[in-house]
mmCIF file of C-alpha atoms in Angstrom:
data_model
loop_
_atom_site.group_PDB
_atom_site.id
_atom_site.type_symbol
_atom_site.label_atom_id
_atom_site.label_comp_id
_atom_site.label_asym_id
_atom_site.label_seq_id
_atom_site.Cartn_x
_atom_site.Cartn_y
_atom_site.Cartn_z
ATOM 1 C CA MET A 1 81.905 144.285 91.648
ATOM 2 C CA THR A 2 83.844 145.823 94.455
ATOM 3 C CA THR A 3 86.559 144.295 96.463
ATOM 4 C CA GLN A 4 87.070 145.402 99.986
ATOM 5 C CA VAL A 5 90.700 144.521 100.214
ATOM 6 C CA THR A 6 93.281 145.972 97.930
ATOM 7 C CA TYR A 7 96.789 144.684 97.898
ATOM 8 C CA PRO A 8 99.818 146.800 97.233
ATOM 9 C CA ALA A 9 101.672 145.638 94.167
ATOM 10 C CA ASN A 10 104.433 143.924 96.099
ATOM 11 C CA ALA A 11 102.164 141.998 98.489
ATOM 12 C CA TYR A 12 101.401 139.008 96.311
ATOM 13 C CA PRO A 13 103.169 135.856 97.354
ATOM 14 C CA VAL A 14 105.997 135.093 95.021
ATOM 15 C CA PRO A 15 107.742 131.742 94.764
ATOM 16 C CA GLU A 16 111.120 133.227 95.646
ATOM 17 C CA GLU A 17 109.930 134.376 99.062
ATOM 18 C CA GLU A 18 112.571 133.647 101.634
ATOM 19 C CA HIS A 19 110.649 131.352 103.962
ATOM 20 C CA HIS A 20 109.569 129.254 101.002
ATOM 21 C CA ASP A 21 112.362 126.725 100.943
ATOM 22 C CA PRO A 22 112.252 124.737 97.677
ATOM 23 C CA GLY A 23 113.830 121.801 99.515
ATOM 24 C CA GLU A 24 110.697 121.509 101.647
ATOM 25 C CA ASN A 25 108.525 121.393 98.547
ATOM 26 C CA THR A 26 110.681 118.562 97.233
ATOM 27 C CA LEU A 27 110.360 116.671 100.493
ATOM 28 C CA PHE A 28 106.588 117.153 100.529
ATOM 29 C CA GLY A 29 106.311 116.065 96.889
ATOM 30 C CA PHE A 30 108.369 112.988 97.613
ATOM 31 C CA TRP A 31 106.161 112.218 100.589
ATOM 32 C CA LEU A 32 103.107 112.369 98.302
ATOM 33 C CA TYR A 33 104.827 109.897 95.980
ATOM 34 C CA LEU A 34 105.369 107.606 98.974
ATOM 35 C CA MET A 35 101.667 107.839 99.785
ATOM 36 C CA THR A 36 100.832 106.595 96.285
ATOM 37 C CA ASP A 37 103.364 103.823 96.840
ATOM 38 C CA CYS A 38 101.469 103.005 100.037
ATOM 39 C CA LEU A 39 98.350 102.440 97.956
ATOM 40 C CA LEU A 40 100.280 100.123 95.661
ATOM 41 C CA PHE A 41 101.389 98.118 98.687
ATOM 42 C CA ALA A 42 97.844 98.204 100.083
ATOM 43 C CA SER A 43 96.444 96.563 96.953
ATOM 44 C CA VAL A 44 99.099 93.847 97.079
ATOM 45 C CA PHE A 45 98.368 93.304 100.791
ATOM 46 C CA ALA A 46 94.672 92.984 99.912
ATOM 47 C CA THR A 47 95.611 90.404 97.250
ATOM 48 C CA TRP A 48 97.665 88.524 99.816
ATOM 49 C CA GLY A 49 94.741 88.485 102.232
ATOM 50 C CA VAL A 50 92.294 87.324 99.599
ATOM 51 C CA LEU A 51 94.546 84.534 98.295
ATOM 52 C CA TYR A 52 95.733 83.447 101.733
ATOM 53 C CA PHE A 53 93.870 80.125 101.723
ATOM 54 C CA ALA A 54 94.369 79.416 98.008
ATOM 55 C CA THR A 55 97.223 76.961 98.516
ATOM 56 C CA ASP A 56 95.915 74.439 95.962
ATOM 57 C CA GLY A 57 96.892 71.537 98.210
ATOM 58 C CA GLY A 58 100.475 72.769 98.258
ATOM 59 C CA PRO A 59 102.533 74.054 101.175
ATOM 60 C CA GLY A 60 100.934 76.707 103.381
ATOM 61 C CA PRO A 61 102.484 79.377 105.589
ATOM 62 C CA LYS A 62 103.100 77.003 108.508
ATOM 63 C CA ASP A 63 105.143 74.667 106.300
ATOM 64 C CA LEU A 64 107.279 77.367 104.737
ATOM 65 C CA PHE A 65 108.274 80.214 107.027
ATOM 66 C CA GLU A 66 110.962 80.151 109.695
ATOM 67 C CA LEU A 67 110.329 82.821 112.266
ATOM 68 C CA ASP A 68 113.823 82.997 113.770
ATOM 69 C CA TYR A 69 115.178 83.689 110.272
ATOM 70 C CA VAL A 70 112.597 86.431 109.757
ATOM 71 C CA ALA A 71 113.443 87.879 113.172
ATOM 72 C CA ILE A 72 117.058 88.408 112.061
ATOM 73 C CA GLU A 73 115.911 90.034 108.807
ATOM 74 C CA THR A 74 113.654 92.310 110.836
ATOM 75 C CA ALA A 75 116.497 93.209 113.181
ATOM 76 C CA ALA A 76 118.747 94.132 110.235
ATOM 77 C CA LEU A 77 116.087 96.447 108.862
ATOM 78 C CA LEU A 78 115.344 97.994 112.255
ATOM 79 C CA VAL A 79 119.011 98.704 112.926
ATOM 80 C CA SER A 80 119.345 100.210 109.451
ATOM 81 C CA SER A 81 116.539 102.613 110.338
ATOM 82 C CA ILE A 82 118.332 104.114 113.310
ATOM 83 C CA THR A 83 121.694 104.204 111.524
ATOM 84 C CA TYR A 84 120.061 106.153 108.690
ATOM 85 C CA GLY A 85 118.714 108.502 111.339
ATOM 86 C CA PHE A 86 122.278 109.033 112.617
ATOM 87 C CA ALA A 87 123.401 109.669 109.026
ATOM 88 C CA MET A 88 120.779 112.413 108.734
ATOM 89 C CA ILE A 89 121.815 113.979 112.031
ATOM 90 C CA SER A 90 125.491 113.963 110.971
ATOM 91 C CA ALA A 91 124.568 115.382 107.563
ATOM 92 C CA HIS A 92 122.578 118.261 109.042
ATOM 93 C CA ALA A 93 125.410 119.001 111.447
ATOM 94 C CA GLY A 94 127.735 119.220 108.426
ATOM 95 C CA ARG A 95 129.826 116.198 109.465
ATOM 96 C CA LYS A 96 130.659 114.629 106.126
ATOM 97 C CA GLY A 97 132.711 111.739 107.503
ATOM 98 C CA GLY A 98 130.000 110.819 110.002
ATOM 99 C CA ALA A 99 127.296 110.953 107.357
ATOM 100 C CA LEU A 100 129.288 108.703 105.024
ATOM 101 C CA PHE A 101 130.067 106.276 107.836
ATOM 102 C CA TRP A 102 126.431 105.920 108.905
ATOM 103 C CA LEU A 103 125.255 105.661 105.287
ATOM 104 C CA ALA A 104 127.733 102.819 104.801
ATOM 105 C CA VAL A 105 126.497 101.051 107.956
ATOM 106 C CA THR A 106 122.905 101.464 106.769
ATOM 107 C CA PHE A 107 123.882 100.095 103.380
ATOM 108 C CA VAL A 108 125.435 96.993 104.943
ATOM 109 C CA CYS A 109 122.313 96.358 107.062
ATOM 110 C CA GLY A 110 120.121 96.726 103.991
ATOM 111 C CA LEU A 111 122.385 94.365 102.077
ATOM 112 C CA VAL A 112 122.134 91.771 104.856
ATOM 113 C CA PHE A 113 118.357 92.050 104.687
ATOM 114 C CA ILE A 114 118.228 91.639 100.896
ATOM 115 C CA GLY A 115 120.776 88.835 100.950
ATOM 116 C CA MET A 116 118.695 86.913 103.490
ATOM 117 C CA GLU A 117 115.519 87.503 101.523
ATOM 118 C CA VAL A 118 117.048 86.304 98.243
ATOM 119 C CA ASN A 119 118.356 83.265 100.113
ATOM 120 C CA GLU A 120 114.868 82.557 101.506
ATOM 121 C CA PHE A 121 113.343 82.853 98.024
ATOM 122 C CA HIS A 122 116.010 80.574 96.633
ATOM 123 C CA HIS A 123 115.238 77.913 99.240
ATOM 124 C CA LEU A 124 111.498 78.139 98.669
ATOM 125 C CA ILE A 125 111.883 77.798 94.912
ATOM 126 C CA ALA A 126 114.333 74.901 95.342
ATOM 127 C CA GLU A 127 111.767 73.142 97.569
ATOM 128 C CA GLY A 128 109.194 73.423 94.796
ATOM 129 C CA ALA A 129 107.367 76.251 96.577
ATOM 130 C CA GLY A 130 107.985 78.846 93.876
ATOM 131 C CA PRO A 131 105.483 81.515 92.790
ATOM 132 C CA GLN A 132 103.929 79.180 90.191
ATOM 133 C CA ARG A 133 102.968 76.545 92.789
ATOM 134 C CA SER A 134 99.761 78.184 94.041
ATOM 135 C CA ALA A 135 97.931 81.506 94.137
ATOM 136 C CA PHE A 136 98.973 81.780 97.765
ATOM 137 C CA LEU A 137 102.643 81.574 96.827
ATOM 138 C CA THR A 138 102.185 83.981 93.916
ATOM 139 C CA ALA A 139 100.764 86.491 96.376
ATOM 140 C CA PHE A 140 103.606 85.828 98.816
ATOM 141 C CA PHE A 141 106.328 86.349 96.223
ATOM 142 C CA SER A 142 104.590 89.448 94.839
ATOM 143 C CA LEU A 143 104.223 91.088 98.221
ATOM 144 C CA VAL A 144 107.561 90.250 99.799
ATOM 145 C CA GLY A 145 109.348 90.578 96.455
ATOM 146 C CA MET A 146 107.915 94.029 95.846
ATOM 147 C CA HIS A 147 109.149 95.176 99.231
ATOM 148 C CA GLY A 148 112.537 93.626 98.428
ATOM 149 C CA LEU A 149 112.672 95.451 95.101
ATOM 150 C CA HIS A 150 112.003 98.723 96.903
ATOM 151 C CA VAL A 151 114.801 98.001 99.366
ATOM 152 C CA THR A 152 117.130 97.163 96.465
ATOM 153 C CA ALA A 153 116.227 100.463 94.798
ATOM 154 C CA GLY A 154 116.930 102.193 98.112
ATOM 155 C CA LEU A 155 120.361 100.532 98.277
ATOM 156 C CA LEU A 156 121.250 101.673 94.749
ATOM 157 C CA TRP A 157 120.083 105.173 95.654
ATOM 158 C CA MET A 158 122.227 105.013 98.792
ATOM 159 C CA ILE A 159 125.322 104.223 96.702
ATOM 160 C CA VAL A 160 124.568 107.252 94.526
ATOM 161 C CA MET A 161 124.125 109.429 97.625
ATOM 162 C CA MET A 162 127.405 108.224 99.155
ATOM 163 C CA ILE A 163 129.206 109.180 95.941
ATOM 164 C CA GLU A 164 127.427 112.523 95.844
ATOM 165 C CA VAL A 165 128.233 113.333 99.477
ATOM 166 C CA SER A 166 131.878 112.368 99.096
ATOM 167 C CA LYS A 167 132.308 114.393 95.883
ATOM 168 C CA ARG A 168 130.137 117.448 96.537
ATOM 169 C CA GLY A 169 129.886 117.618 100.312
ATOM 170 C CA LEU A 170 126.695 118.439 102.176
ATOM 171 C CA GLY A 171 125.107 121.281 100.246
ATOM 172 C CA GLY A 172 121.425 122.205 100.359
ATOM 173 C CA LYS A 173 120.394 120.045 97.417
ATOM 174 C CA THR A 174 122.319 117.060 98.711
ATOM 175 C CA LEU A 175 120.619 117.421 102.092
ATOM 176 C CA THR A 176 117.221 117.499 100.406
ATOM 177 C CA ARG A 177 118.040 114.313 98.492
ATOM 178 C CA LEU A 178 119.275 112.646 101.662
ATOM 179 C CA GLY A 179 115.989 113.701 103.259
ATOM 180 C CA CYS A 180 113.997 112.043 100.461
ATOM 181 C CA LEU A 181 115.990 108.831 100.795
ATOM 182 C CA SER A 182 115.455 109.028 104.566
ATOM 183 C CA MET A 183 111.683 109.069 104.114
ATOM 184 C CA PHE A 184 111.925 106.269 101.532
ATOM 185 C CA TRP A 185 113.995 104.100 103.844
ATOM 186 C CA HIS A 186 111.853 104.632 106.949
ATOM 187 C CA PHE A 187 108.732 104.117 104.844
ATOM 188 C CA LEU A 188 110.039 100.715 103.758
ATOM 189 C CA ASP A 189 110.546 99.850 107.406
ATOM 190 C CA VAL A 190 106.898 100.692 108.100
ATOM 191 C CA VAL A 191 105.851 98.445 105.203
ATOM 192 C CA TRP A 192 108.033 95.686 106.643
ATOM 193 C CA ILE A 193 106.166 95.916 109.975
ATOM 194 C CA CYS A 194 102.985 95.106 108.047
ATOM 195 C CA VAL A 195 104.779 92.307 106.156
ATOM 196 C CA PHE A 196 106.234 90.525 109.166
ATOM 197 C CA THR A 197 102.961 90.874 111.075
ATOM 198 C CA THR A 198 100.505 89.799 108.395
ATOM 199 C CA VAL A 199 102.673 87.384 106.409
ATOM 200 C CA TYR A 200 105.045 85.700 108.830
ATOM 201 C CA LEU A 201 103.516 86.043 112.298
ATOM 202 C CA MET A 202 99.888 85.576 111.287
ATOM 203 C CA GLY A 203 101.004 82.797 108.936
ATOM 204 C CA ALA A 204 102.485 80.942 111.903
ATOM 205 C CA LEU A 205 99.394 81.220 114.099
ATOM 206 C CA MET B 1 120.233 128.873 102.723
ATOM 207 C CA ALA B 2 121.725 129.560 106.142
ATOM 208 C CA HIS B 3 118.317 129.989 107.739
ATOM 209 C CA SER B 4 117.141 126.568 106.719
ATOM 210 C CA HIS B 5 119.284 124.555 109.089
ATOM 211 C CA ASP B 6 117.709 125.359 112.407
ATOM 212 C CA SER B 7 114.203 126.198 111.287
ATOM 213 C CA HIS B 8 113.005 122.651 110.658
ATOM 214 C CA SER B 9 115.013 120.466 112.968
ATOM 215 C CA SER B 10 111.838 118.429 113.530
ATOM 216 C CA TYR B 11 112.263 117.214 109.963
ATOM 217 C CA HIS B 12 115.475 115.350 110.616
ATOM 218 C CA GLY B 13 115.107 114.606 114.291
ATOM 219 C CA THR B 14 117.471 114.342 117.234
ATOM 220 C CA VAL B 15 119.634 111.536 118.562
ATOM 221 C CA LYS B 16 117.303 111.227 121.536
ATOM 222 C CA GLY B 17 114.257 110.979 119.269
ATOM 223 C CA TYR B 18 115.817 108.258 117.118
ATOM 224 C CA LEU B 19 116.971 106.288 120.156
ATOM 225 C CA THR B 20 113.516 106.517 121.752
ATOM 226 C CA GLY B 21 111.921 105.299 118.530
ATOM 227 C CA PHE B 22 114.493 102.537 118.176
ATOM 228 C CA VAL B 23 114.043 101.194 121.709
ATOM 229 C CA LEU B 24 110.250 101.325 121.419
ATOM 230 C CA SER B 25 110.275 99.558 118.063
ATOM 231 C CA ILE B 26 112.572 96.815 119.392
ATOM 232 C CA ILE B 27 110.166 96.202 122.265
ATOM 233 C CA LEU B 28 107.209 96.255 119.886
ATOM 234 C CA THR B 29 108.949 93.770 117.563
ATOM 235 C CA VAL B 30 110.221 91.374 120.229
ATOM 236 C CA ILE B 31 106.845 90.989 121.971
ATOM 237 C CA PRO B 32 104.880 89.752 118.915
ATOM 238 C CA PHE B 33 107.716 87.450 117.767
ATOM 239 C CA TRP B 34 108.003 86.030 121.271
ATOM 240 C CA MET B 35 104.221 85.567 121.541
ATOM 241 C CA VAL B 36 104.008 83.624 118.292
ATOM 242 C CA MET B 37 107.213 81.611 118.723
ATOM 243 C CA GLU B 38 107.107 80.805 122.433
ATOM 244 C CA GLY B 39 103.971 82.198 123.985
ATOM 245 C CA ASP B 40 101.222 79.956 125.283
ATOM 246 C CA PHE B 41 98.132 81.956 124.342
ATOM 247 C CA SER B 42 95.014 81.232 122.347
ATOM 248 C CA THR B 43 95.125 82.014 118.638
ATOM 249 C CA SER B 44 92.691 84.907 118.863
ATOM 250 C CA VAL B 45 94.647 86.540 121.699
ATOM 251 C CA LYS B 46 97.828 86.258 119.621
ATOM 252 C CA PHE B 47 96.069 87.559 116.499
ATOM 253 C CA TRP B 48 94.667 90.671 118.138
ATOM 254 C CA THR B 49 97.787 91.404 120.189
ATOM 255 C CA ILE B 50 100.162 91.258 117.222
ATOM 256 C CA SER B 51 97.723 93.337 115.144
ATOM 257 C CA ILE B 52 97.482 96.044 117.790
ATOM 258 C CA LEU B 53 101.248 96.027 118.433
ATOM 259 C CA ALA B 54 101.877 96.409 114.676
ATOM 260 C CA VAL B 55 99.644 99.480 114.581
ATOM 261 C CA VAL B 56 101.402 100.927 117.633
ATOM 262 C CA GLN B 57 104.797 100.256 116.061
ATOM 263 C CA ILE B 58 103.728 101.941 112.834
ATOM 264 C CA ILE B 59 102.716 105.008 114.840
ATOM 265 C CA VAL B 60 106.086 104.946 116.653
ATOM 266 C CA HIS B 61 107.924 104.831 113.316
ATOM 267 C CA LEU B 62 105.806 107.625 111.860
ATOM 268 C CA LYS B 63 106.434 109.830 114.861
ATOM 269 C CA TYR B 64 110.101 109.211 115.605
ATOM 270 C CA PHE B 65 111.562 108.252 112.208
ATOM 271 C CA LEU B 66 109.289 109.993 109.708
ATOM 272 C CA HIS B 67 108.618 112.966 112.021
ATOM 273 C CA LEU B 68 104.904 113.198 111.387
ATOM 274 C CA ASP B 69 103.186 115.608 113.758
ATOM 275 C CA PHE B 70 100.706 118.469 113.738
ATOM 276 C CA THR B 71 103.176 121.346 113.762
ATOM 277 C CA HIS B 72 103.248 123.844 110.920
ATOM 278 C CA GLU B 73 105.989 121.858 109.121
ATOM 279 C CA GLY B 74 104.691 118.377 109.770
ATOM 280 C CA LYS B 75 100.990 118.961 109.150
ATOM 281 C CA PRO B 76 100.845 118.586 105.323
ATOM 282 C CA ASN B 77 102.675 115.249 105.497
ATOM 283 C CA THR B 78 100.495 114.048 108.360
ATOM 284 C CA LEU B 79 97.259 114.960 106.596
ATOM 285 C CA ALA B 80 98.439 113.286 103.379
ATOM 286 C CA PHE B 81 99.228 110.191 105.405
ATOM 287 C CA LEU B 82 95.878 110.152 107.202
ATOM 288 C CA PHE B 83 94.075 110.383 103.877
ATOM 289 C CA SER B 84 96.167 107.502 102.479
ATOM 290 C CA ALA B 85 95.483 105.490 105.623
ATOM 291 C CA LEU B 86 91.747 105.946 105.066
ATOM 292 C CA ILE B 87 92.063 104.711 101.475
ATOM 293 C CA ILE B 88 94.200 101.762 102.606
ATOM 294 C CA VAL B 89 91.627 100.720 105.207
ATOM 295 C CA LEU B 90 88.936 100.921 102.515
ATOM 296 C CA VAL B 91 90.937 98.996 99.896
ATOM 297 C CA VAL B 92 92.222 96.258 102.181
ATOM 298 C CA GLY B 93 89.285 96.027 104.583
ATOM 299 C CA LEU B 94 86.544 96.036 101.977
ATOM 300 C CA SER B 95 88.421 93.631 99.664
ATOM 301 C CA LEU B 96 88.762 91.096 102.452
ATOM 302 C CA TRP B 97 85.195 91.594 103.635
ATOM 303 C CA ILE B 98 83.688 91.237 100.157
ATOM 304 C CA ILE B 99 85.759 88.255 99.064
ATOM 305 C CA TYR B 100 85.387 86.254 102.256
ATOM 306 C CA GLU B 101 81.654 86.975 102.454
ATOM 307 C CA SER B 102 81.221 85.843 98.868
ATOM 308 C CA ASN B 103 83.306 82.718 99.553
ATOM 309 C CA ALA B 104 81.112 81.926 102.544
ATOM 310 C CA MET B 105 77.948 82.378 100.489
ATOM 311 C CA MET B 106 79.183 80.002 97.832
ATOM 312 C CA MET B 107 80.068 77.252 100.279
#
């Protein structure tokens, strides 16, 4: 057993090496979590697709969904994506006031989205098209509701981040956390693209 | 920590990048909504157009908002995503294929 390469004692990579920013590890780890979340969404999308025609004689997608309403929801979420982007740019430039302002704008957009979604659910249930009506509606409420729950979690997280930024400023750890929330928020927007395409637009065809 | 601010600016993007992504995603959202709400096309044309536009919009979001790319910093995230995308296509595609084929056979 001979090895051709011998390392000097100090040549082994050590975790504290300068270019090894722990914040980047956190961001990568959080991204991997989001990928597992993707798979969760994928299985619910598959369920939605499979149960699409299982309306049990009850209302189907054409009877239930209003596209102009969904278009406004979509717009709120899209705008919240770019305002979060501006929050990140302000945060990395060290502008605390700007970051807080854009986080607040993002929060309001997200709140509009969730408010509209809860209102839509309320109307559907009041019309007798609740999740217990048919397998199709169970799949609808599971899919759209799960996305809504994620957005709600993102909003709660955003409140925590606004408090953290205003109390502690924009230190390295805070920036990393803002970066994780950024990925979470933009990821939810990507999921929403799939939702409005496969649920609402294809439902109206 | 001082070094970390400039070294991965691709991670948090630029105003120009976000605006580009925003404008593109508005266009890619308005077209499918318009097609389904107002457009006078056959169902299959609408179906395939909105499907393709959704995929394009997802790519736009991944590039401009989630900063996926093949640079040294972006590569691990991109590869993790591509692997997930493969699994998603398998889970969703095969589920639909199997269930609808079995439905058709039982008709």
